[in-house]
Coordinates of C-alpha atoms and ligand atoms in Angstrom, one line a residue:
X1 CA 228.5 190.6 217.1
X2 CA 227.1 188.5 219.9
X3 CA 226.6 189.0 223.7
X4 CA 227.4 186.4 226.3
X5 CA 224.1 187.1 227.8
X6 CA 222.0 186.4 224.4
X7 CA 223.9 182.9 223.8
X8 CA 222.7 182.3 227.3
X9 CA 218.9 183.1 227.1
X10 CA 218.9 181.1 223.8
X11 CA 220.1 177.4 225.5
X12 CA 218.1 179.2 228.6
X13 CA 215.1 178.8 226.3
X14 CA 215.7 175.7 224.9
X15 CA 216.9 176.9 221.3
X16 CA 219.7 175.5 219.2
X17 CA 222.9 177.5 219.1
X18 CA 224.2 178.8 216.0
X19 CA 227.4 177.6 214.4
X20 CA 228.2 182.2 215.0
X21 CA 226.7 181.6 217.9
X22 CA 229.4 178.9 219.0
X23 CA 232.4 179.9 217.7
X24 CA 231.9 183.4 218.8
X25 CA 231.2 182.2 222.4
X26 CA 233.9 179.5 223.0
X27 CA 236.6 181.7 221.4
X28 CA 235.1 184.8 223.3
X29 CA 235.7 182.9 226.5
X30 CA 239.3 181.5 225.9
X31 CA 240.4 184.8 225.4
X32 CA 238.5 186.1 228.6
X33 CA 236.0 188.5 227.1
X34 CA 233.3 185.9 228.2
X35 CA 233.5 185.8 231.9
X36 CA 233.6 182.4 233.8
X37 CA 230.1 183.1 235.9
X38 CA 228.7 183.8 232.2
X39 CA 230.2 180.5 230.8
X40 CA 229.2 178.7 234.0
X41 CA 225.4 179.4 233.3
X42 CA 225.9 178.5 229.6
X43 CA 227.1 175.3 230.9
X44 CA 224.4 175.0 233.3
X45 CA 221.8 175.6 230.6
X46 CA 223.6 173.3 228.3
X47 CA 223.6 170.6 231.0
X48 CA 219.6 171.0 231.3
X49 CA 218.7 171.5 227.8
X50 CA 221.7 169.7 226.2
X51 CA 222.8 170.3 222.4
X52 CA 221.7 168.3 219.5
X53 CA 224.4 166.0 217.3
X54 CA 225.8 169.1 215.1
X55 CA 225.8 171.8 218.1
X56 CA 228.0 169.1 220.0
X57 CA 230.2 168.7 216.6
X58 CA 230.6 172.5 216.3
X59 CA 231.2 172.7 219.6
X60 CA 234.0 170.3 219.7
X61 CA 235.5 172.1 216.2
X62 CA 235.3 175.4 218.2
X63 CA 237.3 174.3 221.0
X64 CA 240.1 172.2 219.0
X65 CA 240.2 175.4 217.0
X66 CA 241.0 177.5 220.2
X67 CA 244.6 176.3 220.3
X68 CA 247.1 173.7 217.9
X69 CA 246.2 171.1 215.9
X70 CA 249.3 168.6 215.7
X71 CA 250.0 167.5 212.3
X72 CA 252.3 164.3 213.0
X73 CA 253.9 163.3 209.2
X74 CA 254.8 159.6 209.9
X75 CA 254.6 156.7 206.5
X76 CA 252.6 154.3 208.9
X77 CA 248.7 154.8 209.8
X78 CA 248.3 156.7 213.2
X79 CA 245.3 155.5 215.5
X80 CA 244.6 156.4 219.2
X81 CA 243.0 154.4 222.0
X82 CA 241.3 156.8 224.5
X83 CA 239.5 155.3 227.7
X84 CA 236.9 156.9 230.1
X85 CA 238.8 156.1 233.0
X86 CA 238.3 153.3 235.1
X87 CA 240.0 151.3 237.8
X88 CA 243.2 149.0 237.1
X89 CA 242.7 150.0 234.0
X90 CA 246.7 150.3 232.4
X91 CA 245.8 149.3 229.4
X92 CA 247.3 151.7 227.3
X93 CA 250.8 150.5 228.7
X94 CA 250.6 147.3 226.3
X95 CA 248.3 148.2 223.9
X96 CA 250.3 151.6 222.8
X97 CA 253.3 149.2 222.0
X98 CA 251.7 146.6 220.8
X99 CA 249.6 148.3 218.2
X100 CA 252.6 150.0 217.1
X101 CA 254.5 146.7 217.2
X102 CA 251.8 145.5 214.6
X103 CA 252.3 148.0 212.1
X104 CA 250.5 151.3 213.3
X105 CA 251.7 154.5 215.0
X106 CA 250.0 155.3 218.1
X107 CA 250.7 158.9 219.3
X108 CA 248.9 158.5 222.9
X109 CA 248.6 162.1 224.4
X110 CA 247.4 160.8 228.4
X111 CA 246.2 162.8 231.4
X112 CA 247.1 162.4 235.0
X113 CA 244.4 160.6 237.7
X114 CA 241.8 162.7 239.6
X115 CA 239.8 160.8 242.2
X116 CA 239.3 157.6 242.3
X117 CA 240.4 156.6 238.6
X118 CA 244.1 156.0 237.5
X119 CA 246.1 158.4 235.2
X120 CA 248.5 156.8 233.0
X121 CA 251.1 159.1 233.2
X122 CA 251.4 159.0 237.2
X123 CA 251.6 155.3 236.3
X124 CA 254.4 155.1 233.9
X125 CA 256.2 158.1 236.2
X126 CA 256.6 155.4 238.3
X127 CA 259.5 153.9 235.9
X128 CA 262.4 155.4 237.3
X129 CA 263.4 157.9 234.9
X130 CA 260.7 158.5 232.8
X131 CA 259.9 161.8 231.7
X132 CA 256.1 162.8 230.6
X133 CA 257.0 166.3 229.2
X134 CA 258.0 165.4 225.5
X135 CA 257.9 168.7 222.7
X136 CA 256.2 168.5 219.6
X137 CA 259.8 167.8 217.9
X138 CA 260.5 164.9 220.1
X139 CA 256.2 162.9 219.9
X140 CA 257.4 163.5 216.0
X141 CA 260.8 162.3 216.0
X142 CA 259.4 158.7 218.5
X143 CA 256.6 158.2 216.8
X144 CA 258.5 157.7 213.3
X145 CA 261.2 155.9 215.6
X146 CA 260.0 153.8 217.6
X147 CA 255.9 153.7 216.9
X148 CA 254.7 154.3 220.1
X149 CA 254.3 157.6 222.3
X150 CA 253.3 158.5 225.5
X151 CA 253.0 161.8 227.0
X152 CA 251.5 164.9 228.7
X153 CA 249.4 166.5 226.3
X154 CA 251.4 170.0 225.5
X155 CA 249.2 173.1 226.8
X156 CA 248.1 174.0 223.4
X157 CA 245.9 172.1 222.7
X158 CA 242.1 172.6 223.0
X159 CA 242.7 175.2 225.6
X160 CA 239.1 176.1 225.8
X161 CA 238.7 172.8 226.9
X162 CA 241.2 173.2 229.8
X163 CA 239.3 176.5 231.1
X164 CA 236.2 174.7 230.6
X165 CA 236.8 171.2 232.4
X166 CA 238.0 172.7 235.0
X167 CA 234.8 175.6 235.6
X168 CA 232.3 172.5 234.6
X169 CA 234.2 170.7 237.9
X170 CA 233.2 173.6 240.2
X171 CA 229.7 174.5 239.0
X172 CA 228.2 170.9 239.1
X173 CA 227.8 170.6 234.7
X174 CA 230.3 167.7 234.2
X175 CA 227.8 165.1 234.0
X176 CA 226.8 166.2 230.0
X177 CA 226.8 164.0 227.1
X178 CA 227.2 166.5 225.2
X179 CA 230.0 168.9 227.2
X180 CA 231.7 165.2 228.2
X181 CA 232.0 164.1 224.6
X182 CA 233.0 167.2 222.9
X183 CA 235.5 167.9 226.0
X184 CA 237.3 164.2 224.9
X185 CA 236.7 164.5 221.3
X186 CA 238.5 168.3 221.1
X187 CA 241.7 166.7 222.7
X188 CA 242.0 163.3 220.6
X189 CA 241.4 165.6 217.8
X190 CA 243.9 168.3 218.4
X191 CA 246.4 165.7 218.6
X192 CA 245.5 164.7 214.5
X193 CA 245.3 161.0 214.9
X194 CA 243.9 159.4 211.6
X195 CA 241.5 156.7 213.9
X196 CA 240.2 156.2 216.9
X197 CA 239.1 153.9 219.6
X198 CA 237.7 155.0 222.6
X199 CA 237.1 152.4 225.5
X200 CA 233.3 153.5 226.9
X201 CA 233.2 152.0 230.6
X202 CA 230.2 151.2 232.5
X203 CA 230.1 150.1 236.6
X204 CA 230.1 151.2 239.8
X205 CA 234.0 151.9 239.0
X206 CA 233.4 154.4 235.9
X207 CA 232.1 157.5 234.9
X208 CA 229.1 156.4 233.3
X209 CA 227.5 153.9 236.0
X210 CA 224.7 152.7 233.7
X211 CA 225.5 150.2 229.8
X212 CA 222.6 152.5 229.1
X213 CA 224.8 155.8 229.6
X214 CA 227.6 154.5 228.6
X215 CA 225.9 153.9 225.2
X216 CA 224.6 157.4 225.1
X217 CA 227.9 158.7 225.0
X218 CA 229.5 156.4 222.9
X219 CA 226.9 157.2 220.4
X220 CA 227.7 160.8 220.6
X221 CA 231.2 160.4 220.6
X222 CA 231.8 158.3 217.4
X223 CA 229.6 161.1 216.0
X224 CA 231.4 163.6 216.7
X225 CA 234.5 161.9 215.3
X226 CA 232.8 160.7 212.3
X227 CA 231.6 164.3 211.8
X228 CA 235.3 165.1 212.0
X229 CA 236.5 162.7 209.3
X230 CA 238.3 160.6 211.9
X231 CA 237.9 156.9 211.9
X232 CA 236.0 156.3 215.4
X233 CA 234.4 153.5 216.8
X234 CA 233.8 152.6 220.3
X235 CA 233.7 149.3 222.9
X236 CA 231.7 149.5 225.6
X237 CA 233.1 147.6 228.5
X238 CA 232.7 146.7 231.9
X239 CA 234.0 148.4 235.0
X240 CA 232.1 146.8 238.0
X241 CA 235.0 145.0 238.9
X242 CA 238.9 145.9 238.6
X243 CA 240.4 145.4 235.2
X244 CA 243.5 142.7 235.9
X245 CA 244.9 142.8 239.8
X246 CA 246.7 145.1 240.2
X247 CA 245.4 149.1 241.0
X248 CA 247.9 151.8 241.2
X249 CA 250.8 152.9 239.9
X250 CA 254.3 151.0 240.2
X251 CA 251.4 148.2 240.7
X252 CA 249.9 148.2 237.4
X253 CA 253.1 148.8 235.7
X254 CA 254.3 145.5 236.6
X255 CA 250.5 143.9 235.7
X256 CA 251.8 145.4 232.2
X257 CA 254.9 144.4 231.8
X258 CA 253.6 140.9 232.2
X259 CA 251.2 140.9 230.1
X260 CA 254.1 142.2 227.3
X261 CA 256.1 139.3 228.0
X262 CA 253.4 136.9 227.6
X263 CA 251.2 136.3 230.9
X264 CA 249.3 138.4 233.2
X265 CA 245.7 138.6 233.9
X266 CA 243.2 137.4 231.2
X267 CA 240.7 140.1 231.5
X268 CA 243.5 142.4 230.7
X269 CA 245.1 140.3 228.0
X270 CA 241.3 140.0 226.4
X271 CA 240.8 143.6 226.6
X272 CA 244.0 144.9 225.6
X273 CA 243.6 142.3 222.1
X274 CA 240.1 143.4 221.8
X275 CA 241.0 147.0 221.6
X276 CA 244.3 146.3 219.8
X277 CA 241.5 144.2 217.3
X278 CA 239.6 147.5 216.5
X279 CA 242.3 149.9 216.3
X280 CA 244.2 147.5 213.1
X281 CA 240.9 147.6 211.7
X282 CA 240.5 150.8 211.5
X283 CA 244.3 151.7 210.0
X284 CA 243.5 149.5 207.5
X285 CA 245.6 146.3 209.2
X286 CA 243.1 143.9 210.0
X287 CA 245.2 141.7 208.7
X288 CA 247.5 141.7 211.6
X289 CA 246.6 139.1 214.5
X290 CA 248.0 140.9 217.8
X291 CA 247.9 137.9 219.5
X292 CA 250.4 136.6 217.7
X293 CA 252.4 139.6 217.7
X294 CA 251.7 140.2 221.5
X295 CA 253.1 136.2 222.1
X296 CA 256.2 136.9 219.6
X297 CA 257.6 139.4 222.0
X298 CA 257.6 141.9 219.5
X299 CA 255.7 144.3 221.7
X300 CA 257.9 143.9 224.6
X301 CA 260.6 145.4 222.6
X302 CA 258.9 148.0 221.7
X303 CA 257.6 149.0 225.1
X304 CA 261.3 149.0 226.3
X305 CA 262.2 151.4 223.1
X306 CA 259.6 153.5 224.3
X307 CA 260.7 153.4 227.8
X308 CA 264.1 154.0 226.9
X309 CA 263.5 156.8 224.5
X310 CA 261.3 159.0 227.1
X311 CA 264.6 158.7 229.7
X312 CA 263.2 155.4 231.7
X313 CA 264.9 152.3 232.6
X314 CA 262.8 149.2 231.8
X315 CA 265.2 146.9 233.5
X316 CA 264.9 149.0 236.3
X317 CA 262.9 147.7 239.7
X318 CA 260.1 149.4 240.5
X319 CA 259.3 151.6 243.4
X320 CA 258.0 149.3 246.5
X321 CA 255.6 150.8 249.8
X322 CA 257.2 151.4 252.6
X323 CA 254.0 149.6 254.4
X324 CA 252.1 146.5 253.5
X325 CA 248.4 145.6 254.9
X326 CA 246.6 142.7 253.9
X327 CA 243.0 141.8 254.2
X328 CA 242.4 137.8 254.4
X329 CA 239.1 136.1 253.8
X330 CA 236.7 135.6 257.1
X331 CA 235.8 131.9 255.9
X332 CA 235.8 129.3 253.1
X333 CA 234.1 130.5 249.6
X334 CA 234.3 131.7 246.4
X335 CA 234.6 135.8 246.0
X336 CA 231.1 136.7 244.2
X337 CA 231.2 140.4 244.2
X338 CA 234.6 143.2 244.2
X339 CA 233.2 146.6 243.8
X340 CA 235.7 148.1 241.5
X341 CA 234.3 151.9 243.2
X342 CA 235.6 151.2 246.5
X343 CA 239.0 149.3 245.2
X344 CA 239.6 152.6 243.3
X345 CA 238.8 155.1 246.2
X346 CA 241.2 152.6 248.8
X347 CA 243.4 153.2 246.3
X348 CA 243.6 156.5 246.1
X349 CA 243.7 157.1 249.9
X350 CA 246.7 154.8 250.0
X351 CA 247.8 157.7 247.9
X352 CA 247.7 156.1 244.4
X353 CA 245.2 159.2 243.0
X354 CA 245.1 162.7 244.2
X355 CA 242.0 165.0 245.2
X356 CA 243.3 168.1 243.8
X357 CA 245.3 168.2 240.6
X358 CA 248.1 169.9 242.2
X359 CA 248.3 166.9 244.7
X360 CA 251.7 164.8 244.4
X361 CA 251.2 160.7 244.0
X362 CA 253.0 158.0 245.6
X363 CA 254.6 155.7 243.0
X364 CA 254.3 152.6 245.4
X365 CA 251.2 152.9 246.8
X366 CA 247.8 151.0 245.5
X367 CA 246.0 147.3 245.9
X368 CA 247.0 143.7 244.7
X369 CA 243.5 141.9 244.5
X370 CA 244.7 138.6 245.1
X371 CA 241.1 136.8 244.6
X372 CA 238.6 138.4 242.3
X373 CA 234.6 137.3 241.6
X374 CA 234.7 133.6 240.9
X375 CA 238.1 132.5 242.6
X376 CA 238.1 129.7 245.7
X377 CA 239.3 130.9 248.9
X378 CA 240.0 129.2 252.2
X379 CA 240.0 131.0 255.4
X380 CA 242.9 133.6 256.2
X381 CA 244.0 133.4 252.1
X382 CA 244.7 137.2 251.4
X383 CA 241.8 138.8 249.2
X384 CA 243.8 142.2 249.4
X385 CA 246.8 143.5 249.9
X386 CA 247.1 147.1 250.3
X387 CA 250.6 149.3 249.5
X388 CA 251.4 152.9 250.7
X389 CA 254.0 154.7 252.1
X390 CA 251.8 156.7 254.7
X391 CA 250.6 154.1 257.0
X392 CA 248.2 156.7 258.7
X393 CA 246.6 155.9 255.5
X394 CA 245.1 152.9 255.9
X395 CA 242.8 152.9 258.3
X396 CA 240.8 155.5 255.8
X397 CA 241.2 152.9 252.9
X398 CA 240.0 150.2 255.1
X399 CA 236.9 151.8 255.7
X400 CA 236.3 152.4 251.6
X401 CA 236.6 148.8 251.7
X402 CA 234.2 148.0 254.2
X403 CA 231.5 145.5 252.0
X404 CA 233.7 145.9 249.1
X405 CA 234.2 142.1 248.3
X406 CA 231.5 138.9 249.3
X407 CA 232.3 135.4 249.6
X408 CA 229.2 132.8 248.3
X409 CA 228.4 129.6 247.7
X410 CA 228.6 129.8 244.3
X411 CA 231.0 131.6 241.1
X412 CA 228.5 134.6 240.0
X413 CA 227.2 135.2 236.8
X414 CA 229.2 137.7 234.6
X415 CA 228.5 139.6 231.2
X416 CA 230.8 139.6 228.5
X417 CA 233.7 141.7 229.2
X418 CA 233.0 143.8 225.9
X419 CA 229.3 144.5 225.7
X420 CA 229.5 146.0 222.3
X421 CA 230.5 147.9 220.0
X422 CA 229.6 151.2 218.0
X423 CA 230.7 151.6 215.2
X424 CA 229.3 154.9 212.6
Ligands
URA501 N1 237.0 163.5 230.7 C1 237.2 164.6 229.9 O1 238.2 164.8 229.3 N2 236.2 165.5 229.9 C2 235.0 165.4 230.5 O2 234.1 166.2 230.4 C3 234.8 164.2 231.3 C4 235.8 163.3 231.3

């Protein structure tokens, strides 16, 4: 009916795509009758003429149609948190539980790190025992259980997607609003979650380094839900500095399991009840103050259930690095700047991240930011404390670091941790 080439010249030209137009293409190209050099200029042309709000819905419809749609039967509301990536940021590890601890079911399908930003399931791996590989049967059978589910996202879903990610990664066409927000949007919607809250960073340490950006594609991805009939709303939050202390795996498992017992940082405490906030709203339990819940220990339990049920030991002690390297402050002060960027990339030379996704991960390895913007340090107090198990590692990471943290005279300003948030 179509031709590759004709899609092209269209979005070439400037044109708006067809709803024939799309489907035909993106199912033409899952099954391989649209080549990838074909798709890669489609993308390309995309990227530099971009698609208007119902392209990118149709779009997004096309590729969740292009493999399974979960249909999860549970008698509680379902609602999904999904975040943009940032560094430290484990904040699905006690809001997944929690939310579910306050009446909700949270079916949290979760990807693995590439470069410099954390993946939550190389994170939770690092409970001994843990298994991220759950089938359809078992999400279903934990969700109505226990509430709460973590896992690899099965290979059915939005397969186009998967082809198209990973073409868009070598041809230079990642950095789309619309091909980013229909890429998210056709995985949290293949997984048939009722709501959702997605968790739009901003910084030198996210995707989108601009609150400009960031609001650009929160816009168009609370369309594209809303278009879908799914609750959406979005926060827009800031990544210039790492969320909590802790960045890595093992690491920010611990961070977590603090703050599910009770403590832990209070940007991640703030953040995690913020998001937790939005997401009872939107099942229809605004009612429900997670704070309270979070201090009752209710959530603890049920992050051990969901531990437990996925093969993990939550008593168990975590991995620890094989090498330890800390990095002390030069003088007296008070820490005005951590660039959350370099924090992340250190990290991920310790060998927290990985640079190709076939790359393994060391449980052990990341950063403890012992001082962050507006703490008091004396001279030789330790501002970092870097974890691997490849000690040929560090000297790379050190250099990352190189200007990554200032000491001043004075605790710098800071916006609000949550900027805003859009809502349809
Ligand atoms: N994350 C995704 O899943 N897709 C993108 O295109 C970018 C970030």
């Amino acid at each position: 009916m179509f031709t590759a080439i004709d899609v092209i010249r269209a979005k070439r030209d400037g044109h708006r795509l067809s709803d024939d137009q799309i489907d035909w293409v993106i199912d033409a190209y899952t099954r391989g009758v649209v080549a990838d050099e074909q798709m890669s200029a489609l993308a390309m042309a995309v990227f530099l003429n971009g698609m208007d709000a119902e392209e990118t819905a149709r779009w997004t419809a096309a590729m969740v149609g292009s493999g399974e749609v979960l249909s999860l039967a549970v008698d509680r509301p379902t609602v999904d948190k999904h975040s943009t990536g940032g560094v430290g940021d484990k904040i699905t590890l006690p809001l997944a539980p929690l939310v579910a601890a306050c009446g909700a079911a949270v079916p949290q399908l979760s990807g693995r790190g590439l470069g410099h930003t954390g993946g939550t399931l190389d994170k939770l791996e690092a409970v001994p025992g843990w298994r991220a590989q759950l089938s359809v049967e078992e999400i279903q059978r934990q969700l109505v259980e226990v509430g709460a589910v973590v896992c690899a996202a099965t290979t059915g879903l939005a397969p186009a997607d998967r082809k198209l990610y990973a073409l868009r990664d070598v041809t230079g066409t990642v950095e789309s609003i619309p091909l980013i927000a229909s890429s998210i949007m056709s995985k949290k919607l293949a997984e048939g979650a009722s709501a959702l809250v997605l968790d739009v960073k901003f910084g030198s340490g996210a995707f989108m380094k601009t609150l400009a950006d960031a609001r650009r594609l929160a816009d168009a991805l609370v369309a594209i839900g809303t278009a879908h009939g799914v609750r959406t709303s979005a926060l827009l939050t800031d990544m210039s500095i790492p969320l909590g202390r802790a960045v890595g795996n093992a690491v920010e498992v611990a961070e977590s399991v603090e703050v599910l017992q009770g403590g832990g940082p209070a940007d991640v405490v703030e953040l995690t009840l913020a998001l937790a906030r939005e997401m009872l709203s939107l099942a229809g339990l605004s009612h429900v103050d997670p704070a309270a819940v979070l201090a009752s220990g209710a959530a603890y339990d049920v992050w051990s259930r969901m531990i437990a049920a996925q093969g993990g030991d939550p008593a168990a002690p975590l991995p620890k690095p094989a090498h330890i390297h800390t990095i002390t402050a030069p003088s007296d002060g008070i820490v005005s700047t951590l660039d959350a960027y370099a924090v992340g990339v250190a990290a991920w030379r310790l060998g927290a991240g990985r640079a190709r996704k076939e790359d393994p991960v060391q449980l052990a390895a990341g950063i403890l930011c012992h001082a962050k913007p507006g703490d008091v340090v004396r001279a030789g107090d330790p501002i970092l404390e870097l974890h691997t198990d490849t000690e040929d590692a560090i000297p790379a990471a050190l250099a990352s670091l190189d200007g990554a943290f200032t000491l001043g005279p004075t605790a710098p300003a800071r916006g609000p941790l949550v900027a805003d948030v859009i809502r349809p």
